[in-house]
């Protein structure tokens, strides 16, 4: 959890702060404060777990996994409410995700597992919690989130060498 709050240098911190400044308010509008907090926090944990699972000896820091989770939640929202914000998803959110994924795979030293784990985590958490308009929680959706996190935990702590 603490790696979400540590950064390599001031540039790394500023990049993550700017990304959160750009996408955070939109996600908070769509999901509400508490769901946004859960999306951010659980996505960050999801990114950290996948990062450890894929490269157990590597160190990873930064809020990028959590921010990718916010991107994933926005992708989920855009897919679910295509008629409402479909054009914005195609013109803004999807290109931003694709550019950030391209950067992730183009440069060494960027935690691929953290970014992918956060993105998937954001989609799963958003699916499990629903939007601000959807007040009811489905037990099957929550179970999907629990199974996903349990799989990541298993991958990290009980993997076969």
mmCIF file with all atom_site columns, C-alpha atoms in Angstrom:
data_model
loop_
_atom_site.group_PDB
_atom_site.id
_atom_site.type_symbol
_atom_site.label_atom_id
_atom_site.label_alt_id
_atom_site.label_comp_id
_atom_site.label_asym_id
_atom_site.label_entity_id
_atom_site.label_seq_id
_atom_site.pdbx_PDB_ins_code
_atom_site.Cartn_x
_atom_site.Cartn_y
_atom_site.Cartn_z
_atom_site.occupancy
_atom_site.B_iso_or_equiv
_atom_site.pdbx_formal_charge
_atom_site.auth_seq_id
_atom_site.auth_comp_id
_atom_site.auth_asym_id
_atom_site.auth_atom_id
_atom_site.pdbx_PDB_model_num
ATOM 1   C CA . UNK A 1 1   ? 0.000   0.000   0.000   1.00 0.00 ? 1   UNK A CA 1
ATOM 2   C CA . UNK A 1 2   ? 2.755   2.450   0.885   1.00 0.00 ? 2   UNK A CA 1
ATOM 3   C CA . UNK A 1 3   ? 4.311   2.264   -2.575  1.00 0.00 ? 3   UNK A CA 1
ATOM 4   C CA . UNK A 1 4   ? 1.280   4.206   -3.893  1.00 0.00 ? 4   UNK A CA 1
ATOM 5   C CA . UNK A 1 5   ? 2.464   7.212   -1.893  1.00 0.00 ? 5   UNK A CA 1
ATOM 6   C CA . UNK A 1 6   ? 6.198   7.047   -2.651  1.00 0.00 ? 6   UNK A CA 1
ATOM 7   C CA . UNK A 1 7   ? 7.780   8.420   -5.832  1.00 0.00 ? 7   UNK A CA 1
ATOM 8   C CA . UNK A 1 8   ? 11.228  8.235   -7.401  1.00 0.00 ? 8   UNK A CA 1
ATOM 9   C CA . UNK A 1 9   ? 11.646  11.987  -7.805  1.00 0.00 ? 9   UNK A CA 1
ATOM 10  C CA . UNK A 1 10  ? 9.709   15.237  -8.055  1.00 0.00 ? 10  UNK A CA 1
ATOM 11  C CA . UNK A 1 11  ? 9.058   14.782  -11.796 1.00 0.00 ? 11  UNK A CA 1
ATOM 12  C CA . UNK A 1 12  ? 7.485   11.377  -11.141 1.00 0.00 ? 12  UNK A CA 1
ATOM 13  C CA . UNK A 1 13  ? 5.303   12.883  -8.414  1.00 0.00 ? 13  UNK A CA 1
ATOM 14  C CA . UNK A 1 14  ? 4.262   15.827  -10.609 1.00 0.00 ? 14  UNK A CA 1
ATOM 15  C CA . UNK A 1 15  ? 3.338   13.557  -13.538 1.00 0.00 ? 15  UNK A CA 1
ATOM 16  C CA . UNK A 1 16  ? 1.131   11.420  -11.302 1.00 0.00 ? 16  UNK A CA 1
ATOM 17  C CA . UNK A 1 17  ? -0.424  14.472  -9.671  1.00 0.00 ? 17  UNK A CA 1
ATOM 18  C CA . UNK A 1 18  ? -1.226  15.982  -13.061 1.00 0.00 ? 18  UNK A CA 1
ATOM 19  C CA . UNK A 1 19  ? -2.764  12.738  -14.340 1.00 0.00 ? 19  UNK A CA 1
ATOM 20  C CA . UNK A 1 20  ? -4.934  12.492  -11.240 1.00 0.00 ? 20  UNK A CA 1
ATOM 21  C CA . UNK A 1 21  ? -5.879  16.167  -11.569 1.00 0.00 ? 21  UNK A CA 1
ATOM 22  C CA . UNK A 1 22  ? -7.057  15.541  -15.143 1.00 0.00 ? 22  UNK A CA 1
ATOM 23  C CA . UNK A 1 23  ? -9.009  12.288  -14.712 1.00 0.00 ? 23  UNK A CA 1
ATOM 24  C CA . UNK A 1 24  ? -9.889  12.317  -11.013 1.00 0.00 ? 24  UNK A CA 1
ATOM 25  C CA . UNK A 1 25  ? -12.678 14.919  -10.984 1.00 0.00 ? 25  UNK A CA 1
ATOM 26  C CA . UNK A 1 26  ? -14.449 13.274  -13.927 1.00 0.00 ? 26  UNK A CA 1
ATOM 27  C CA . UNK A 1 27  ? -14.355 9.867   -12.249 1.00 0.00 ? 27  UNK A CA 1
ATOM 28  C CA . UNK A 1 28  ? -15.530 11.370  -8.965  1.00 0.00 ? 28  UNK A CA 1
ATOM 29  C CA . UNK A 1 29  ? -18.490 12.944  -10.798 1.00 0.00 ? 29  UNK A CA 1
ATOM 30  C CA . UNK A 1 30  ? -19.454 9.592   -12.316 1.00 0.00 ? 30  UNK A CA 1
ATOM 31  C CA . UNK A 1 31  ? -18.938 7.387   -9.261  1.00 0.00 ? 31  UNK A CA 1
ATOM 32  C CA . UNK A 1 32  ? -19.190 9.645   -6.204  1.00 0.00 ? 32  UNK A CA 1
ATOM 33  C CA . UNK A 1 33  ? -16.588 10.337  -3.525  1.00 0.00 ? 33  UNK A CA 1
ATOM 34  C CA . UNK A 1 34  ? -16.608 6.997   -1.699  1.00 0.00 ? 34  UNK A CA 1
ATOM 35  C CA . UNK A 1 35  ? -16.709 4.833   -4.798  1.00 0.00 ? 35  UNK A CA 1
ATOM 36  C CA . UNK A 1 36  ? -13.940 6.946   -6.336  1.00 0.00 ? 36  UNK A CA 1
ATOM 37  C CA . UNK A 1 37  ? -11.847 6.458   -3.192  1.00 0.00 ? 37  UNK A CA 1
ATOM 38  C CA . UNK A 1 38  ? -12.436 2.683   -3.319  1.00 0.00 ? 38  UNK A CA 1
ATOM 39  C CA . UNK A 1 39  ? -11.640 2.548   -7.049  1.00 0.00 ? 39  UNK A CA 1
ATOM 40  C CA . UNK A 1 40  ? -8.397  4.464   -6.509  1.00 0.00 ? 40  UNK A CA 1
ATOM 41  C CA . UNK A 1 41  ? -7.274  2.550   -3.427  1.00 0.00 ? 41  UNK A CA 1
ATOM 42  C CA . UNK A 1 42  ? -8.222  -0.978  -4.533  1.00 0.00 ? 42  UNK A CA 1
ATOM 43  C CA . UNK A 1 43  ? -6.776  -0.353  -8.010  1.00 0.00 ? 43  UNK A CA 1
ATOM 44  C CA . UNK A 1 44  ? -3.519  0.744   -6.424  1.00 0.00 ? 44  UNK A CA 1
ATOM 45  C CA . UNK A 1 45  ? -3.435  -2.450  -4.374  1.00 0.00 ? 45  UNK A CA 1
ATOM 46  C CA . UNK A 1 46  ? -4.323  -4.477  -7.470  1.00 0.00 ? 46  UNK A CA 1
ATOM 47  C CA . UNK A 1 47  ? -1.459  -2.892  -9.403  1.00 0.00 ? 47  UNK A CA 1
ATOM 48  C CA . UNK A 1 48  ? 0.951   -3.504  -6.541  1.00 0.00 ? 48  UNK A CA 1
ATOM 49  C CA . UNK A 1 49  ? -0.069  -7.152  -6.235  1.00 0.00 ? 49  UNK A CA 1
ATOM 50  C CA . UNK A 1 50  ? 0.302   -7.844  -9.963  1.00 0.00 ? 50  UNK A CA 1
ATOM 51  C CA . UNK A 1 51  ? 3.637   -6.028  -9.947  1.00 0.00 ? 51  UNK A CA 1
ATOM 52  C CA . UNK A 1 52  ? 4.915   -8.220  -7.103  1.00 0.00 ? 52  UNK A CA 1
ATOM 53  C CA . UNK A 1 53  ? 3.435   -11.320 -8.728  1.00 0.00 ? 53  UNK A CA 1
ATOM 54  C CA . UNK A 1 54  ? 5.206   -10.726 -12.021 1.00 0.00 ? 54  UNK A CA 1
ATOM 55  C CA . UNK A 1 55  ? 8.530   -9.443  -10.646 1.00 0.00 ? 55  UNK A CA 1
ATOM 56  C CA . UNK A 1 56  ? 8.886   -10.383 -6.978  1.00 0.00 ? 56  UNK A CA 1
ATOM 57  C CA . UNK A 1 57  ? 12.442  -9.049  -6.691  1.00 0.00 ? 57  UNK A CA 1
ATOM 58  C CA . UNK A 1 58  ? 11.807  -5.632  -8.271  1.00 0.00 ? 58  UNK A CA 1
ATOM 59  C CA . UNK A 1 59  ? 10.949  -2.509  -6.329  1.00 0.00 ? 59  UNK A CA 1
ATOM 60  C CA . UNK A 1 60  ? 8.058   -0.388  -7.488  1.00 0.00 ? 60  UNK A CA 1
ATOM 61  C CA . UNK A 1 61  ? 6.814   3.022   -6.394  1.00 0.00 ? 61  UNK A CA 1
ATOM 62  C CA . UNK A 1 62  ? 4.242   5.552   -7.525  1.00 0.00 ? 62  UNK A CA 1
ATOM 63  C CA . UNK A 1 63  ? 0.546   6.106   -7.835  1.00 0.00 ? 63  UNK A CA 1
ATOM 64  C CA . UNK A 1 64  ? 0.427   5.017   -11.489 1.00 0.00 ? 64  UNK A CA 1
ATOM 65  C CA . UNK A 1 65  ? -1.382  1.739   -10.783 1.00 0.00 ? 65  UNK A CA 1
ATOM 66  C CA . UNK A 1 66  ? -4.124  3.601   -8.930  1.00 0.00 ? 66  UNK A CA 1
ATOM 67  C CA . UNK A 1 67  ? -4.321  6.233   -11.674 1.00 0.00 ? 67  UNK A CA 1
ATOM 68  C CA . UNK A 1 68  ? -4.567  3.510   -14.310 1.00 0.00 ? 68  UNK A CA 1
ATOM 69  C CA . UNK A 1 69  ? -7.391  2.134   -12.162 1.00 0.00 ? 69  UNK A CA 1
ATOM 70  C CA . UNK A 1 70  ? -9.207  5.444   -12.506 1.00 0.00 ? 70  UNK A CA 1
ATOM 71  C CA . UNK A 1 71  ? -8.685  5.192   -16.275 1.00 0.00 ? 71  UNK A CA 1
ATOM 72  C CA . UNK A 1 72  ? -10.117 1.663   -16.151 1.00 0.00 ? 72  UNK A CA 1
ATOM 73  C CA . UNK A 1 73  ? -13.150 2.868   -14.204 1.00 0.00 ? 73  UNK A CA 1
ATOM 74  C CA . UNK A 1 74  ? -13.730 5.587   -16.787 1.00 0.00 ? 74  UNK A CA 1
ATOM 75  C CA . UNK A 1 75  ? -13.476 3.009   -19.569 1.00 0.00 ? 75  UNK A CA 1
ATOM 76  C CA . UNK A 1 76  ? -16.059 0.883   -17.766 1.00 0.00 ? 76  UNK A CA 1
ATOM 77  C CA . UNK A 1 77  ? -18.341 3.888   -17.322 1.00 0.00 ? 77  UNK A CA 1
ATOM 78  C CA . UNK A 1 78  ? -17.960 4.883   -20.962 1.00 0.00 ? 78  UNK A CA 1
ATOM 79  C CA . UNK A 1 79  ? -18.761 1.380   -22.144 1.00 0.00 ? 79  UNK A CA 1
ATOM 80  C CA . UNK A 1 80  ? -21.762 1.101   -19.829 1.00 0.00 ? 80  UNK A CA 1
ATOM 81  C CA . UNK A 1 81  ? -23.136 4.545   -20.727 1.00 0.00 ? 81  UNK A CA 1
ATOM 82  C CA . UNK A 1 82  ? -22.094 4.690   -24.382 1.00 0.00 ? 82  UNK A CA 1
ATOM 83  C CA . UNK A 1 83  ? -25.004 6.928   -25.312 1.00 0.00 ? 83  UNK A CA 1
ATOM 84  C CA . UNK A 1 84  ? -24.120 9.382   -22.570 1.00 0.00 ? 84  UNK A CA 1
ATOM 85  C CA . UNK A 1 85  ? -20.353 9.835   -23.011 1.00 0.00 ? 85  UNK A CA 1
ATOM 86  C CA . UNK A 1 86  ? -19.432 7.573   -25.925 1.00 0.00 ? 86  UNK A CA 1
ATOM 87  C CA . UNK A 1 87  ? -17.829 10.388  -27.920 1.00 0.00 ? 87  UNK A CA 1
ATOM 88  C CA . UNK A 1 88  ? -15.719 11.487  -24.948 1.00 0.00 ? 88  UNK A CA 1
ATOM 89  C CA . UNK A 1 89  ? -14.481 7.941   -24.405 1.00 0.00 ? 89  UNK A CA 1
ATOM 90  C CA . UNK A 1 90  ? -13.423 7.625   -28.057 1.00 0.00 ? 90  UNK A CA 1
ATOM 91  C CA . UNK A 1 91  ? -11.838 11.069  -28.285 1.00 0.00 ? 91  UNK A CA 1
ATOM 92  C CA . UNK A 1 92  ? -10.286 11.511  -24.822 1.00 0.00 ? 92  UNK A CA 1
ATOM 93  C CA . UNK A 1 93  ? -10.220 8.565   -22.431 1.00 0.00 ? 93  UNK A CA 1
ATOM 94  C CA . UNK A 1 94  ? -9.312  5.720   -24.806 1.00 0.00 ? 94  UNK A CA 1
ATOM 95  C CA . UNK A 1 95  ? -6.492  7.686   -26.506 1.00 0.00 ? 95  UNK A CA 1
ATOM 96  C CA . UNK A 1 96  ? -5.084  8.672   -23.100 1.00 0.00 ? 96  UNK A CA 1
ATOM 97  C CA . UNK A 1 97  ? -5.123  5.036   -21.957 1.00 0.00 ? 97  UNK A CA 1
ATOM 98  C CA . UNK A 1 98  ? -3.521  3.826   -25.194 1.00 0.00 ? 98  UNK A CA 1
ATOM 99  C CA . UNK A 1 99  ? -0.795  6.505   -25.111 1.00 0.00 ? 99  UNK A CA 1
ATOM 100 C CA . UNK A 1 100 ? -0.006  5.710   -21.475 1.00 0.00 ? 100 UNK A CA 1
ATOM 101 C CA . UNK A 1 101 ? 0.083   1.978   -22.213 1.00 0.00 ? 101 UNK A CA 1
ATOM 102 C CA . UNK A 1 102 ? 2.406   2.629   -25.165 1.00 0.00 ? 102 UNK A CA 1
ATOM 103 C CA . UNK A 1 103 ? 4.710   4.647   -22.922 1.00 0.00 ? 103 UNK A CA 1
ATOM 104 C CA . UNK A 1 104 ? 4.563   1.847   -20.356 1.00 0.00 ? 104 UNK A CA 1
ATOM 105 C CA . UNK A 1 105 ? 5.825   -0.722  -22.866 1.00 0.00 ? 105 UNK A CA 1
ATOM 106 C CA . UNK A 1 106 ? 8.287   1.551   -24.674 1.00 0.00 ? 106 UNK A CA 1
ATOM 107 C CA . UNK A 1 107 ? 10.488  2.465   -21.727 1.00 0.00 ? 107 UNK A CA 1
ATOM 108 C CA . UNK A 1 108 ? 12.417  0.311   -19.318 1.00 0.00 ? 108 UNK A CA 1
ATOM 109 C CA . UNK A 1 109 ? 11.977  1.004   -15.649 1.00 0.00 ? 109 UNK A CA 1
ATOM 110 C CA . UNK A 1 110 ? 8.219   1.523   -15.888 1.00 0.00 ? 110 UNK A CA 1
ATOM 111 C CA . UNK A 1 111 ? 6.278   -1.069  -13.937 1.00 0.00 ? 111 UNK A CA 1
ATOM 112 C CA . UNK A 1 112 ? 4.163   -2.870  -16.526 1.00 0.00 ? 112 UNK A CA 1
ATOM 113 C CA . UNK A 1 113 ? 2.508   -5.113  -13.950 1.00 0.00 ? 113 UNK A CA 1
ATOM 114 C CA . UNK A 1 114 ? 1.540   -2.152  -11.794 1.00 0.00 ? 114 UNK A CA 1
ATOM 115 C CA . UNK A 1 115 ? -0.058  -0.317  -14.694 1.00 0.00 ? 115 UNK A CA 1
ATOM 116 C CA . UNK A 1 116 ? -1.903  -3.332  -16.128 1.00 0.00 ? 116 UNK A CA 1
ATOM 117 C CA . UNK A 1 117 ? -2.958  -4.517  -12.654 1.00 0.00 ? 117 UNK A CA 1
ATOM 118 C CA . UNK A 1 118 ? -4.302  -1.077  -11.846 1.00 0.00 ? 118 UNK A CA 1
ATOM 119 C CA . UNK A 1 119 ? -6.182  -0.813  -15.140 1.00 0.00 ? 119 UNK A CA 1
ATOM 120 C CA . UNK A 1 120 ? -7.831  -4.210  -14.703 1.00 0.00 ? 120 UNK A CA 1
ATOM 121 C CA . UNK A 1 121 ? -8.463  -3.461  -11.047 1.00 0.00 ? 121 UNK A CA 1
ATOM 122 C CA . UNK A 1 122 ? -10.228 -0.212  -11.912 1.00 0.00 ? 122 UNK A CA 1
ATOM 123 C CA . UNK A 1 123 ? -12.504 -1.953  -14.390 1.00 0.00 ? 123 UNK A CA 1
ATOM 124 C CA . UNK A 1 124 ? -13.355 -4.728  -11.914 1.00 0.00 ? 124 UNK A CA 1
ATOM 125 C CA . UNK A 1 125 ? -13.921 -2.359  -8.974  1.00 0.00 ? 125 UNK A CA 1
ATOM 126 C CA . UNK A 1 126 ? -16.090 -0.034  -11.083 1.00 0.00 ? 126 UNK A CA 1
ATOM 127 C CA . UNK A 1 127 ? -18.096 -3.037  -12.283 1.00 0.00 ? 127 UNK A CA 1
ATOM 128 C CA . UNK A 1 128 ? -18.490 -4.311  -8.723  1.00 0.00 ? 128 UNK A CA 1
ATOM 129 C CA . UNK A 1 129 ? -19.512 -0.972  -7.185  1.00 0.00 ? 129 UNK A CA 1
ATOM 130 C CA . UNK A 1 130 ? -21.481 0.562   -10.043 1.00 0.00 ? 130 UNK A CA 1
ATOM 131 C CA . UNK A 1 131 ? -21.865 4.256   -10.746 1.00 0.00 ? 131 UNK A CA 1
ATOM 132 C CA . UNK A 1 132 ? -23.232 7.072   -8.636  1.00 0.00 ? 132 UNK A CA 1
ATOM 133 C CA . UNK A 1 133 ? -26.685 6.478   -10.143 1.00 0.00 ? 133 UNK A CA 1
ATOM 134 C CA . UNK A 1 134 ? -26.561 2.744   -9.441  1.00 0.00 ? 134 UNK A CA 1
ATOM 135 C CA . UNK A 1 135 ? -27.040 2.523   -5.654  1.00 0.00 ? 135 UNK A CA 1
ATOM 136 C CA . UNK A 1 136 ? -27.649 -1.244  -5.491  1.00 0.00 ? 136 UNK A CA 1
ATOM 137 C CA . UNK A 1 137 ? -24.739 -3.629  -5.184  1.00 0.00 ? 137 UNK A CA 1
ATOM 138 C CA . UNK A 1 138 ? -24.935 -7.031  -6.756  1.00 0.00 ? 138 UNK A CA 1
ATOM 139 C CA . UNK A 1 139 ? -23.465 -9.842  -4.677  1.00 0.00 ? 139 UNK A CA 1
ATOM 140 C CA . UNK A 1 140 ? -22.150 -11.529 -7.827  1.00 0.00 ? 140 UNK A CA 1
ATOM 141 C CA . UNK A 1 141 ? -20.325 -8.327  -8.830  1.00 0.00 ? 141 UNK A CA 1
ATOM 142 C CA . UNK A 1 142 ? -18.758 -8.003  -5.384  1.00 0.00 ? 142 UNK A CA 1
ATOM 143 C CA . UNK A 1 143 ? -17.791 -11.692 -5.522  1.00 0.00 ? 143 UNK A CA 1
ATOM 144 C CA . UNK A 1 144 ? -16.010 -11.086 -8.838  1.00 0.00 ? 144 UNK A CA 1
ATOM 145 C CA . UNK A 1 145 ? -13.932 -8.378  -7.159  1.00 0.00 ? 145 UNK A CA 1
ATOM 146 C CA . UNK A 1 146 ? -13.134 -10.651 -4.212  1.00 0.00 ? 146 UNK A CA 1
ATOM 147 C CA . UNK A 1 147 ? -12.149 -13.519 -6.529  1.00 0.00 ? 147 UNK A CA 1
ATOM 148 C CA . UNK A 1 148 ? -9.920  -11.184 -8.573  1.00 0.00 ? 148 UNK A CA 1
ATOM 149 C CA . UNK A 1 149 ? -8.129  -9.894  -5.481  1.00 0.00 ? 149 UNK A CA 1
ATOM 150 C CA . UNK A 1 150 ? -7.856  -13.406 -4.036  1.00 0.00 ? 150 UNK A CA 1
ATOM 151 C CA . UNK A 1 151 ? -6.243  -14.561 -7.284  1.00 0.00 ? 151 UNK A CA 1
ATOM 152 C CA . UNK A 1 152 ? -3.684  -11.745 -7.092  1.00 0.00 ? 152 UNK A CA 1
ATOM 153 C CA . UNK A 1 153 ? -2.941  -12.514 -3.449  1.00 0.00 ? 153 UNK A CA 1
ATOM 154 C CA . UNK A 1 154 ? -2.561  -16.200 -4.286  1.00 0.00 ? 154 UNK A CA 1
ATOM 155 C CA . UNK A 1 155 ? -0.255  -15.303 -7.153  1.00 0.00 ? 155 UNK A CA 1
ATOM 156 C CA . UNK A 1 156 ? 1.956   -13.271 -4.840  1.00 0.00 ? 156 UNK A CA 1
ATOM 157 C CA . UNK A 1 157 ? 2.071   -15.398 -1.717  1.00 0.00 ? 157 UNK A CA 1
ATOM 158 C CA . UNK A 1 158 ? 1.431   -18.969 -2.855  1.00 0.00 ? 158 UNK A CA 1
ATOM 159 C CA . UNK A 1 159 ? 2.898   -19.231 -6.315  1.00 0.00 ? 159 UNK A CA 1
ATOM 160 C CA . UNK A 1 160 ? 4.786   -22.363 -7.254  1.00 0.00 ? 160 UNK A CA 1
ATOM 161 C CA . UNK A 1 161 ? 8.477   -21.700 -7.800  1.00 0.00 ? 161 UNK A CA 1
#
